[in-house]
Every structure is written in structure tokens, then in C-alpha cells.
Amino acid sequence: MPAFGLGVYKVEEGGQIEKTIHTALDLGYRLIDTASFYQNEEGVGQGIRNSGIPRDELFITTKVWNSEQGYENTLKAFDDSMERLGLDYLDLYLVHWPVKGKYLETWRALEELYRQGRVKAIGVSNFKIHHLQDLLSHAAEKPVINQVELHPLLSQVELRDFCQQNEIKVEAWSPLSRGRFLEEPVIGKIAAQHGKTPAQVILRWHLQNQIIPIPKSVTPSRLKENADIFDFQLNQKELEEMNGLNKDQRFGADPDHIDF
């Protein structure tokens, strides 16, 4: 799995998503993360086909939505997603949110899809430690990844430690928190020292913490900027300064209190 990718939440189906996929793949992106809830799987699939890049060089993720959960519903939702994507197999399929009373049956369906070889890896999204503990106590296959809201203001250290202990990779949605703290002086100072932008410094912080960031953008210049993070390193002092920004501040939903 690539160490960095493109999230496509709120990228519009049709021309916008196809153009975004085309630009990203041209810039070297190889991980594309979508979901049935995003309603742009068809455009993602079309963008992949238009690119001419061999399928085995790409890593495609999608997710089963809350209203689609449960064993039989999930199997059908997977078929529907694959039809929209137009793919023969999927690299990673995720449970989008830990819907109480349903996610264990949903996971059982993912295990079946994995056994059938229709998906190469299975994981979860927005699971807290107690959700993971419950899942691990029932699962035949453990999740390879947990995709969560994660950025310097919500660094989720305990969750990351738990995942590491259980060999679960951590992936960050909203790794830049939609630009909410790009004016943070600590980040600005570090960016200036490296001749980089605040966004690049934040994404580099993710990489050096073994977190896979999937920033979303539809702007070609921003897509290029976000990918240009492999030619510098933050030193230990800079990492610690950024770690100190944590406020346990969520901008998205709390997985313990979802009503959607």
C-alpha cells in the first residue's frame, strides 16, 4: 500500500472527479480512497480506465456505508460498488463507521469477500480502541488498517499505539483538517525553515509518524503541493513541537455518537 494517497470526499461525480483522478495519477498518486457514500465511484472507475495505468500499479479503496451494513446487505453493497467502479477486484474494503449492533456482521461479510479473493485486504474506519477490541475478540481476520480523523490537533496517540501493538496500520482522513490550522505559528516557523508550505509540513508529520495521509483536493496546484513531501525531513525537535499541538479536537463526528 502506498504511504500517501488521494481522498475524494465531496469531489463531484462526473467531470470533476474524472479530471481530479487524471491530474493526481499524472502527478504520481497511486492510492485512491473513495466510498459508496461519496457517490463518485463511477467517476473514480472512469478516471482509472482513462489513465491507461496498469491496474496492478494502483491501490483502490472503497467503503460500505452505515445504511448498507449487516452481512447480506454488505455483500450486496460490495457488488454495487464494484459495478460502479468497473473493477475486477478491490485492494482495500473498509467498514465506514462502527454502527452499533451491525459492525460485527458487516465484518463477517468482509471476511467472506476476502476469502473469495474479491478484495485483497479488509479494514475499518472511525473505530476507537473499544470498537477494535470488540472486533478483534470476534474476528477470524483482523483489520489491516484503521482510517480515522487524525491531524496535529487530534493526534490520537493512544489509538495509534493500540493499532501498532496489533499490527493495524493507521490512515488519516482530513489530515490537514481542511486547512483549519494552517496559520498555526509553530507550523509556519517549521515550514519557513524547510522552504515548504504549512500543508507540506503537516503531511510530512504524518509520514514520519507512520500514518498514511489521504488529503483531498481538486486543485491541480494543491494536488502537486500535497504530493511534494518526500524531499525533506522533520527533525526530532520539530516533531515534538508539532506533537505538542494536540488538543484532542475533532472536527468530524465522534464515532461513539453517530446518528447517520
PDB file of C-alpha atoms in Angstrom:
ATOM      1  CA  MET A   1       0.000   0.000   0.000  1.00  0.00           C
ATOM      2  CA  PRO A   2       1.383   3.433  -0.882  1.00  0.00           C
ATOM      3  CA  ALA A   3       2.412   5.655   2.040  1.00  0.00           C
ATOM      4  CA  PHE A   4       0.316   8.536   0.709  1.00  0.00           C
ATOM      5  CA  GLY A   5      -2.842   8.916  -1.343  1.00  0.00           C
ATOM      6  CA  LEU A   6      -5.822  10.933  -2.531  1.00  0.00           C
ATOM      7  CA  GLY A   7      -9.137  11.180  -0.700  1.00  0.00           C
ATOM      8  CA  VAL A   8     -12.145  12.126  -2.837  1.00  0.00           C
ATOM      9  CA  TYR A   9     -14.849  13.002  -0.288  1.00  0.00           C
ATOM     10  CA  LYS A  10     -17.117  15.734  -1.704  1.00  0.00           C
ATOM     11  CA  VAL A  11     -15.488  15.573  -5.142  1.00  0.00           C
ATOM     12  CA  GLU A  12     -18.416  15.735  -7.541  1.00  0.00           C
ATOM     13  CA  GLU A  13     -19.337  12.797  -9.770  1.00  0.00           C
ATOM     14  CA  GLY A  14     -18.703  13.325 -13.470  1.00  0.00           C
ATOM     15  CA  GLY A  15     -16.179  15.730 -14.932  1.00  0.00           C
ATOM     16  CA  GLN A  16     -14.740  16.991 -11.640  1.00  0.00           C
ATOM     17  CA  ILE A  17     -13.840  13.577 -10.239  1.00  0.00           C
ATOM     18  CA  GLU A  18     -12.532  12.289 -13.565  1.00  0.00           C
ATOM     19  CA  LYS A  19     -10.315  15.360 -14.031  1.00  0.00           C
ATOM     20  CA  THR A  20      -9.085  15.133 -10.424  1.00  0.00           C
ATOM     21  CA  ILE A  21      -8.175  11.450 -10.816  1.00  0.00           C
ATOM     22  CA  HIS A  22      -6.402  12.191 -14.116  1.00  0.00           C
ATOM     23  CA  THR A  23      -4.353  15.015 -12.579  1.00  0.00           C
ATOM     24  CA  ALA A  24      -3.487  13.039  -9.446  1.00  0.00           C
ATOM     25  CA  LEU A  25      -2.353   9.962 -11.349  1.00  0.00           C
ATOM     26  CA  ASP A  26      -0.237  12.140 -13.656  1.00  0.00           C
ATOM     27  CA  LEU A  27       1.437  13.577 -10.548  1.00  0.00           C
ATOM     28  CA  GLY A  28       2.301  10.117  -9.283  1.00  0.00           C
ATOM     29  CA  TYR A  29      -0.555   9.366  -6.883  1.00  0.00           C
ATOM     30  CA  ARG A  30      -1.373   5.651  -6.856  1.00  0.00           C
ATOM     31  CA  LEU A  31      -3.715   5.307  -3.844  1.00  0.00           C
ATOM     32  CA  ILE A  32      -7.301   6.496  -4.419  1.00  0.00           C
ATOM     33  CA  ASP A  33      -9.747   6.400  -1.493  1.00  0.00           C
ATOM     34  CA  THR A  34     -13.483   6.622  -2.155  1.00  0.00           C
ATOM     35  CA  ALA A  35     -16.697   5.285  -0.565  1.00  0.00           C
ATOM     36  CA  SER A  36     -20.214   4.430  -1.632  1.00  0.00           C
ATOM     37  CA  PHE A  37     -21.384   7.380   0.479  1.00  0.00           C
ATOM     38  CA  TYR A  38     -19.303   9.796  -1.634  1.00  0.00           C
ATOM     39  CA  GLN A  39     -21.428   8.970  -4.703  1.00  0.00           C
ATOM     40  CA  ASN A  40     -18.470   9.255  -7.068  1.00  0.00           C
ATOM     41  CA  GLU A  41     -17.341   5.643  -7.503  1.00  0.00           C
ATOM     42  CA  GLU A  42     -18.359   5.650 -11.184  1.00  0.00           C
ATOM     43  CA  GLY A  43     -16.166   8.674 -11.854  1.00  0.00           C
ATOM     44  CA  VAL A  44     -13.266   7.122  -9.961  1.00  0.00           C
ATOM     45  CA  GLY A  45     -13.552   3.997 -12.110  1.00  0.00           C
ATOM     46  CA  GLN A  46     -13.774   6.030 -15.298  1.00  0.00           C
ATOM     47  CA  GLY A  47     -10.767   8.104 -14.301  1.00  0.00           C
ATOM     48  CA  ILE A  48      -8.777   4.920 -13.668  1.00  0.00           C
ATOM     49  CA  ARG A  49      -9.721   3.475 -17.069  1.00  0.00           C
ATOM     50  CA  ASN A  50      -8.933   6.745 -18.856  1.00  0.00           C
ATOM     51  CA  SER A  51      -5.480   6.888 -17.269  1.00  0.00           C
ATOM     52  CA  GLY A  52      -4.105   3.846 -19.048  1.00  0.00           C
ATOM     53  CA  ILE A  53      -2.124   2.954 -15.915  1.00  0.00           C
ATOM     54  CA  PRO A  54      -1.982  -0.816 -15.326  1.00  0.00           C
ATOM     55  CA  ARG A  55      -4.468  -1.890 -12.674  1.00  0.00           C
ATOM     56  CA  ASP A  56      -1.820  -3.629 -10.583  1.00  0.00           C
ATOM     57  CA  GLU A  57       0.036  -0.325 -10.125  1.00  0.00           C
ATOM     58  CA  LEU A  58      -2.981   1.255  -8.409  1.00  0.00           C
ATOM     59  CA  PHE A  59      -4.382   0.840  -4.908  1.00  0.00           C
ATOM     60  CA  ILE A  60      -8.133   1.462  -4.735  1.00  0.00           C
ATOM     61  CA  THR A  61     -10.149   1.689  -1.520  1.00  0.00           C
ATOM     62  CA  THR A  62     -13.885   1.998  -1.021  1.00  0.00           C
ATOM     63  CA  LYS A  63     -16.170   1.615   1.998  1.00  0.00           C
ATOM     64  CA  VAL A  64     -19.531   0.170   2.996  1.00  0.00           C
ATOM     65  CA  TRP A  65     -21.897   2.855   4.280  1.00  0.00           C
ATOM     66  CA  ASN A  66     -23.880   2.708   7.522  1.00  0.00           C
ATOM     67  CA  SER A  67     -27.285   2.012   5.932  1.00  0.00           C
ATOM     68  CA  GLU A  68     -25.712  -0.829   3.914  1.00  0.00           C
ATOM     69  CA  GLN A  69     -24.306  -2.701   6.924  1.00  0.00           C
ATOM     70  CA  GLY A  70     -25.173  -6.212   8.092  1.00  0.00           C
ATOM     71  CA  TYR A  71     -23.995  -9.464   6.476  1.00  0.00           C
ATOM     72  CA  GLU A  72     -26.222  -9.789   3.393  1.00  0.00           C
ATOM     73  CA  ASN A  73     -26.533  -6.037   2.886  1.00  0.00           C
ATOM     74  CA  THR A  74     -22.761  -5.649   2.873  1.00  0.00           C
ATOM     75  CA  LEU A  75     -22.276  -8.371   0.261  1.00  0.00           C
ATOM     76  CA  LYS A  76     -24.794  -6.584  -1.965  1.00  0.00           C
ATOM     77  CA  ALA A  77     -23.221  -3.176  -1.268  1.00  0.00           C
ATOM     78  CA  PHE A  78     -19.830  -4.554  -2.320  1.00  0.00           C
ATOM     79  CA  ASP A  79     -21.288  -5.849  -5.595  1.00  0.00           C
ATOM     80  CA  ASP A  80     -22.895  -2.460  -6.225  1.00  0.00           C
ATOM     81  CA  SER A  81     -19.633  -0.613  -5.519  1.00  0.00           C
ATOM     82  CA  MET A  82     -17.664  -2.924  -7.809  1.00  0.00           C
ATOM     83  CA  GLU A  83     -20.187  -2.424 -10.593  1.00  0.00           C
ATOM     84  CA  ARG A  84     -19.910   1.350 -10.255  1.00  0.00           C
ATOM     85  CA  LEU A  85     -16.112   1.215 -10.100  1.00  0.00           C
ATOM     86  CA  GLY A  86     -15.927  -1.236 -13.000  1.00  0.00           C
ATOM     87  CA  LEU A  87     -13.134  -3.209 -11.331  1.00  0.00           C
ATOM     88  CA  ASP A  88     -12.478  -6.948 -11.178  1.00  0.00           C
ATOM     89  CA  TYR A  89     -11.063  -6.766  -7.667  1.00  0.00           C
ATOM     90  CA  LEU A  90     -10.596  -4.229  -4.884  1.00  0.00           C
ATOM     91  CA  ASP A  91      -7.375  -3.533  -2.997  1.00  0.00           C
ATOM     92  CA  LEU A  92      -8.999  -2.478   0.303  1.00  0.00           C
ATOM     93  CA  TYR A  93     -12.590  -2.525   1.590  1.00  0.00           C
ATOM     94  CA  LEU A  94     -13.480  -0.713   4.818  1.00  0.00           C
ATOM     95  CA  VAL A  95     -16.343  -0.609   7.295  1.00  0.00           C
ATOM     96  CA  HIS A  96     -17.056   3.129   7.129  1.00  0.00           C
ATOM     97  CA  TRP A  97     -18.317   3.646  10.724  1.00  0.00           C
ATOM     98  CA  PRO A  98     -18.787   1.307  13.707  1.00  0.00           C
ATOM     99  CA  VAL A  99     -22.577   1.054  13.587  1.00  0.00           C
ATOM    100  CA  LYS A 100     -23.644  -0.411  16.919  1.00  0.00           C
ATOM    101  CA  GLY A 101     -25.175  -3.861  16.623  1.00  0.00           C
ATOM    102  CA  LYS A 102     -24.150  -4.206  12.979  1.00  0.00           C
ATOM    103  CA  TYR A 103     -20.418  -3.871  12.511  1.00  0.00           C
ATOM    104  CA  LEU A 104     -19.594  -7.443  13.604  1.00  0.00           C
ATOM    105  CA  GLU A 105     -21.918  -8.900  10.966  1.00  0.00           C
ATOM    106  CA  THR A 106     -20.572  -6.405   8.452  1.00  0.00           C
ATOM    107  CA  TRP A 107     -17.052  -7.558   9.272  1.00  0.00           C
ATOM    108  CA  ARG A 108     -18.090 -11.179   8.733  1.00  0.00           C
ATOM    109  CA  ALA A 109     -19.144 -10.217   5.204  1.00  0.00           C
ATOM    110  CA  LEU A 110     -15.789  -8.525   4.602  1.00  0.00           C
ATOM    111  CA  GLU A 111     -14.026 -11.690   5.757  1.00  0.00           C
ATOM    112  CA  GLU A 112     -16.053 -13.678   3.220  1.00  0.00           C
ATOM    113  CA  LEU A 113     -15.150 -11.272   0.409  1.00  0.00           C
ATOM    114  CA  TYR A 114     -11.504 -11.552   1.435  1.00  0.00           C
ATOM    115  CA  ARG A 115     -11.656 -15.373   1.424  1.00  0.00           C
ATOM    116  CA  GLN A 116     -13.186 -15.249  -2.060  1.00  0.00           C
ATOM    117  CA  GLY A 117     -10.268 -13.138  -3.273  1.00  0.00           C
ATOM    118  CA  ARG A 118     -12.523 -10.305  -4.399  1.00  0.00           C
ATOM    119  CA  VAL A 119     -10.734  -7.874  -2.103  1.00  0.00           C
ATOM    120  CA  LYS A 120      -7.032  -8.088  -1.266  1.00  0.00           C
ATOM    121  CA  ALA A 121      -7.289  -6.528   2.193  1.00  0.00           C
ATOM    122  CA  ILE A 122     -10.009  -5.513   4.653  1.00  0.00           C
ATOM    123  CA  GLY A 123     -10.085  -2.876   7.351  1.00  0.00           C
ATOM    124  CA  VAL A 124     -12.169  -0.394   9.292  1.00  0.00           C
ATOM    125  CA  SER A 125     -12.702   3.328   9.526  1.00  0.00           C
ATOM    126  CA  ASN A 126     -13.508   5.523  12.529  1.00  0.00           C
ATOM    127  CA  PHE A 127     -13.045   2.717  15.064  1.00  0.00           C
ATOM    128  CA  LYS A 128     -11.979   3.641  18.582  1.00  0.00           C
ATOM    129  CA  ILE A 129      -9.960   1.289  20.808  1.00  0.00           C
ATOM    130  CA  HIS A 130     -13.030  -0.330  22.359  1.00  0.00           C
ATOM    131  CA  HIS A 131     -14.528  -0.981  18.903  1.00  0.00           C
ATOM    132  CA  LEU A 132     -11.278  -2.617  17.811  1.00  0.00           C
ATOM    133  CA  GLN A 133     -11.085  -4.719  20.979  1.00  0.00           C
ATOM    134  CA  ASP A 134     -14.628  -5.975  20.370  1.00  0.00           C
ATOM    135  CA  LEU A 135     -13.894  -6.717  16.716  1.00  0.00           C
ATOM    136  CA  LEU A 136     -10.610  -8.498  17.459  1.00  0.00           C
ATOM    137  CA  SER A 137     -12.312 -10.729  20.028  1.00  0.00           C
ATOM    138  CA  HIS A 138     -14.778 -11.975  17.390  1.00  0.00           C
ATOM    139  CA  ALA A 139     -12.894 -11.769  14.099  1.00  0.00           C
ATOM    140  CA  ALA A 140     -11.291 -14.581  12.117  1.00  0.00           C
ATOM    141  CA  GLU A 141      -9.282 -11.995  10.166  1.00  0.00           C
ATOM    142  CA  LYS A 142      -8.066  -8.860  11.854  1.00  0.00           C
ATOM    143  CA  PRO A 143      -8.305  -5.464  10.125  1.00  0.00           C
ATOM    144  CA  VAL A 144      -5.116  -4.372   8.384  1.00  0.00           C
ATOM    145  CA  ILE A 145      -5.946  -0.675   8.691  1.00  0.00           C
ATOM    146  CA  ASN A 146      -7.993   1.814  10.700  1.00  0.00           C
ATOM    147  CA  GLN A 147      -8.794   5.041   8.862  1.00  0.00           C
ATOM    148  CA  VAL A 148      -9.655   7.864  11.282  1.00  0.00           C
ATOM    149  CA  GLU A 149      -9.759  11.624  11.615  1.00  0.00           C
ATOM    150  CA  LEU A 150      -6.190  12.475  12.529  1.00  0.00           C
ATOM    151  CA  HIS A 151      -4.093  15.657  12.408  1.00  0.00           C
ATOM    152  CA  PRO A 152      -1.832  17.580  14.830  1.00  0.00           C
ATOM    153  CA  LEU A 153      -4.863  18.912  16.759  1.00  0.00           C
ATOM    154  CA  LEU A 154      -6.220  15.345  17.121  1.00  0.00           C
ATOM    155  CA  SER A 155      -3.127  13.175  17.189  1.00  0.00           C
ATOM    156  CA  GLN A 156      -4.835  10.058  18.670  1.00  0.00           C
ATOM    157  CA  VAL A 157      -1.646   8.755  20.293  1.00  0.00           C
ATOM    158  CA  GLU A 158      -3.345   6.046  22.404  1.00  0.00           C
ATOM    159  CA  LEU A 159      -5.276   4.741  19.401  1.00  0.00           C
ATOM    160  CA  ARG A 160      -2.127   4.762  17.270  1.00  0.00           C
ATOM    161  CA  ASP A 161      -0.227   2.848  19.961  1.00  0.00           C
ATOM    162  CA  PHE A 162      -3.010   0.257  20.217  1.00  0.00           C
ATOM    163  CA  CYS A 163      -3.053  -0.174  16.434  1.00  0.00           C
ATOM    164  CA  GLN A 164       0.715  -0.559  16.308  1.00  0.00           C
ATOM    165  CA  GLN A 165       0.632  -3.212  19.040  1.00  0.00           C
ATOM    166  CA  ASN A 166      -1.965  -5.116  16.996  1.00  0.00           C
ATOM    167  CA  GLU A 167      -0.243  -4.632  13.620  1.00  0.00           C
ATOM    168  CA  ILE A 168      -3.020  -2.382  12.317  1.00  0.00           C
ATOM    169  CA  LYS A 169      -1.853   0.481  10.093  1.00  0.00           C
ATOM    170  CA  VAL A 170      -3.322   3.936  10.714  1.00  0.00           C
ATOM    171  CA  GLU A 171      -4.622   6.084   7.873  1.00  0.00           C
ATOM    172  CA  ALA A 172      -5.694   9.721   8.283  1.00  0.00           C
ATOM    173  CA  TRP A 173      -8.741  11.252   6.714  1.00  0.00           C
ATOM    174  CA  SER A 174      -8.812  15.042   6.869  1.00  0.00           C
ATOM    175  CA  PRO A 175      -5.051  15.043   7.591  1.00  0.00           C
ATOM    176  CA  LEU A 176      -4.967  18.819   7.055  1.00  0.00           C
ATOM    177  CA  SER A 177      -8.293  19.339   8.838  1.00  0.00           C
ATOM    178  CA  ARG A 178      -9.482  21.210   5.749  1.00  0.00           C
ATOM    179  CA  GLY A 179      -6.938  23.943   6.366  1.00  0.00           C
ATOM    180  CA  ARG A 180      -8.319  24.955   9.758  1.00  0.00           C
ATOM    181  CA  PHE A 181      -4.916  25.417  11.406  1.00  0.00           C
ATOM    182  CA  LEU A 182      -2.536  26.196   8.546  1.00  0.00           C
ATOM    183  CA  GLU A 183      -1.902  29.596  10.192  1.00  0.00           C
ATOM    184  CA  GLU A 184      -0.577  27.945  13.371  1.00  0.00           C
ATOM    185  CA  PRO A 185       2.704  29.806  14.203  1.00  0.00           C
ATOM    186  CA  VAL A 186       4.628  26.645  15.176  1.00  0.00           C
ATOM    187  CA  ILE A 187       3.839  25.049  11.818  1.00  0.00           C
ATOM    188  CA  GLY A 188       4.587  28.293   9.963  1.00  0.00           C
ATOM    189  CA  LYS A 189       8.011  28.535  11.600  1.00  0.00           C
ATOM    190  CA  ILE A 190       8.907  24.952  10.716  1.00  0.00           C
ATOM    191  CA  ALA A 191       7.661  25.419   7.153  1.00  0.00           C
ATOM    192  CA  ALA A 192       9.841  28.504   6.700  1.00  0.00           C
ATOM    193  CA  GLN A 193      12.903  26.622   7.965  1.00  0.00           C
ATOM    194  CA  HIS A 194      12.412  23.945   5.296  1.00  0.00           C
ATOM    195  CA  GLY A 195      11.215  26.181   2.464  1.00  0.00           C
ATOM    196  CA  LYS A 196       7.934  24.267   2.445  1.00  0.00           C
ATOM    197  CA  THR A 197       4.277  25.171   2.969  1.00  0.00           C
ATOM    198  CA  PRO A 198       2.412  24.509   6.244  1.00  0.00           C
ATOM    199  CA  ALA A 199       0.354  21.827   4.485  1.00  0.00           C
ATOM    200  CA  GLN A 200       3.510  20.040   3.346  1.00  0.00           C
ATOM    201  CA  VAL A 201       4.923  20.131   6.881  1.00  0.00           C
ATOM    202  CA  ILE A 202       1.723  18.641   8.324  1.00  0.00           C
ATOM    203  CA  LEU A 203       1.680  15.853   5.734  1.00  0.00           C
ATOM    204  CA  ARG A 204       5.350  15.165   6.439  1.00  0.00           C
ATOM    205  CA  TRP A 205       4.491  14.921  10.165  1.00  0.00           C
ATOM    206  CA  HIS A 206       2.000  12.197   9.246  1.00  0.00           C
ATOM    207  CA  LEU A 207       4.539  10.236   7.223  1.00  0.00           C
ATOM    208  CA  GLN A 208       7.183  10.366   9.943  1.00  0.00           C
ATOM    209  CA  ASN A 209       4.628   9.112  12.461  1.00  0.00           C
ATOM    210  CA  GLN A 210       3.896   6.110  10.186  1.00  0.00           C
ATOM    211  CA  ILE A 211       0.440   7.491   9.374  1.00  0.00           C
ATOM    212  CA  ILE A 212      -0.882   7.226   5.804  1.00  0.00           C
ATOM    213  CA  PRO A 213      -2.426  10.616   4.882  1.00  0.00           C
ATOM    214  CA  ILE A 214      -5.067  10.907   2.153  1.00  0.00           C
ATOM    215  CA  PRO A 215      -5.598  14.660   1.656  1.00  0.00           C
ATOM    216  CA  LYS A 216      -8.395  15.742  -0.660  1.00  0.00           C
ATOM    217  CA  SER A 217      -8.099  18.473  -3.265  1.00  0.00           C
ATOM    218  CA  VAL A 218      -9.482  19.185  -6.714  1.00  0.00           C
ATOM    219  CA  THR A 219      -6.994  21.979  -7.455  1.00  0.00           C
ATOM    220  CA  PRO A 220      -4.041  20.842  -9.625  1.00  0.00           C
ATOM    221  CA  SER A 221      -1.541  23.123  -7.877  1.00  0.00           C
ATOM    222  CA  ARG A 222      -2.658  21.856  -4.454  1.00  0.00           C
ATOM    223  CA  LEU A 223      -2.542  18.248  -5.595  1.00  0.00           C
ATOM    224  CA  LYS A 224       1.055  18.837  -6.694  1.00  0.00           C
ATOM    225  CA  GLU A 225       1.933  20.637  -3.449  1.00  0.00           C
ATOM    226  CA  ASN A 226       0.448  17.867  -1.307  1.00  0.00           C
ATOM    227  CA  ALA A 227       2.497  15.219  -3.094  1.00  0.00           C
ATOM    228  CA  ASP A 228       5.791  17.117  -2.835  1.00  0.00           C
ATOM    229  CA  ILE A 229       6.684  15.873   0.657  1.00  0.00           C
ATOM    230  CA  PHE A 230       9.386  13.282   0.049  1.00  0.00           C
ATOM    231  CA  ASP A 231      12.453  15.544  -0.281  1.00  0.00           C
ATOM    232  CA  PHE A 232      12.772  16.782   3.323  1.00  0.00           C
ATOM    233  CA  GLN A 233      12.631  15.510   6.897  1.00  0.00           C
ATOM    234  CA  LEU A 234      11.456  16.990  10.164  1.00  0.00           C
ATOM    235  CA  ASN A 235      13.964  16.662  12.999  1.00  0.00           C
ATOM    236  CA  GLN A 236      13.035  15.319  16.428  1.00  0.00           C
ATOM    237  CA  LYS A 237      12.583  18.776  17.946  1.00  0.00           C
ATOM    238  CA  GLU A 238      10.201  19.796  15.151  1.00  0.00           C
ATOM    239  CA  LEU A 239       8.219  16.585  15.511  1.00  0.00           C
ATOM    240  CA  GLU A 240       7.899  17.163  19.257  1.00  0.00           C
ATOM    241  CA  GLU A 241       6.787  20.770  18.712  1.00  0.00           C
ATOM    242  CA  MET A 242       4.050  19.539  16.381  1.00  0.00           C
ATOM    243  CA  ASN A 243       3.095  16.712  18.743  1.00  0.00           C
ATOM    244  CA  GLY A 244       2.574  19.411  21.371  1.00  0.00           C
ATOM    245  CA  LEU A 245      -0.223  20.995  19.331  1.00  0.00           C
ATOM    246  CA  ASN A 246      -2.660  18.205  20.192  1.00  0.00           C
ATOM    247  CA  LYS A 247      -5.945  19.381  21.752  1.00  0.00           C
ATOM    248  CA  ASP A 248      -7.997  16.203  21.167  1.00  0.00           C
ATOM    249  CA  GLN A 249     -10.059  18.428  18.893  1.00  0.00           C
ATOM    250  CA  ARG A 250     -12.434  16.711  16.498  1.00  0.00           C
ATOM    251  CA  PHE A 251     -13.965  18.497  13.544  1.00  0.00           C
ATOM    252  CA  GLY A 252     -15.803  15.410  12.310  1.00  0.00           C
ATOM    253  CA  ALA A 253     -18.261  13.143  14.118  1.00  0.00           C
ATOM    254  CA  ASP A 254     -17.384  11.241  17.290  1.00  0.00           C
ATOM    255  CA  PRO A 255     -17.628   7.509  16.440  1.00  0.00           C
ATOM    256  CA  ASP A 256     -19.379   6.883  19.766  1.00  0.00           C
ATOM    257  CA  HIS A 257     -22.181   9.269  18.846  1.00  0.00           C
ATOM    258  CA  ILE A 258     -23.227   8.712  15.248  1.00  0.00           C
ATOM    259  CA  ASP A 259     -26.822   9.029  14.074  1.00  0.00           C
ATOM    260  CA  PHE A 260     -26.325   8.729  10.326  1.00  0.00           C
TER     261      PHE A 260
END
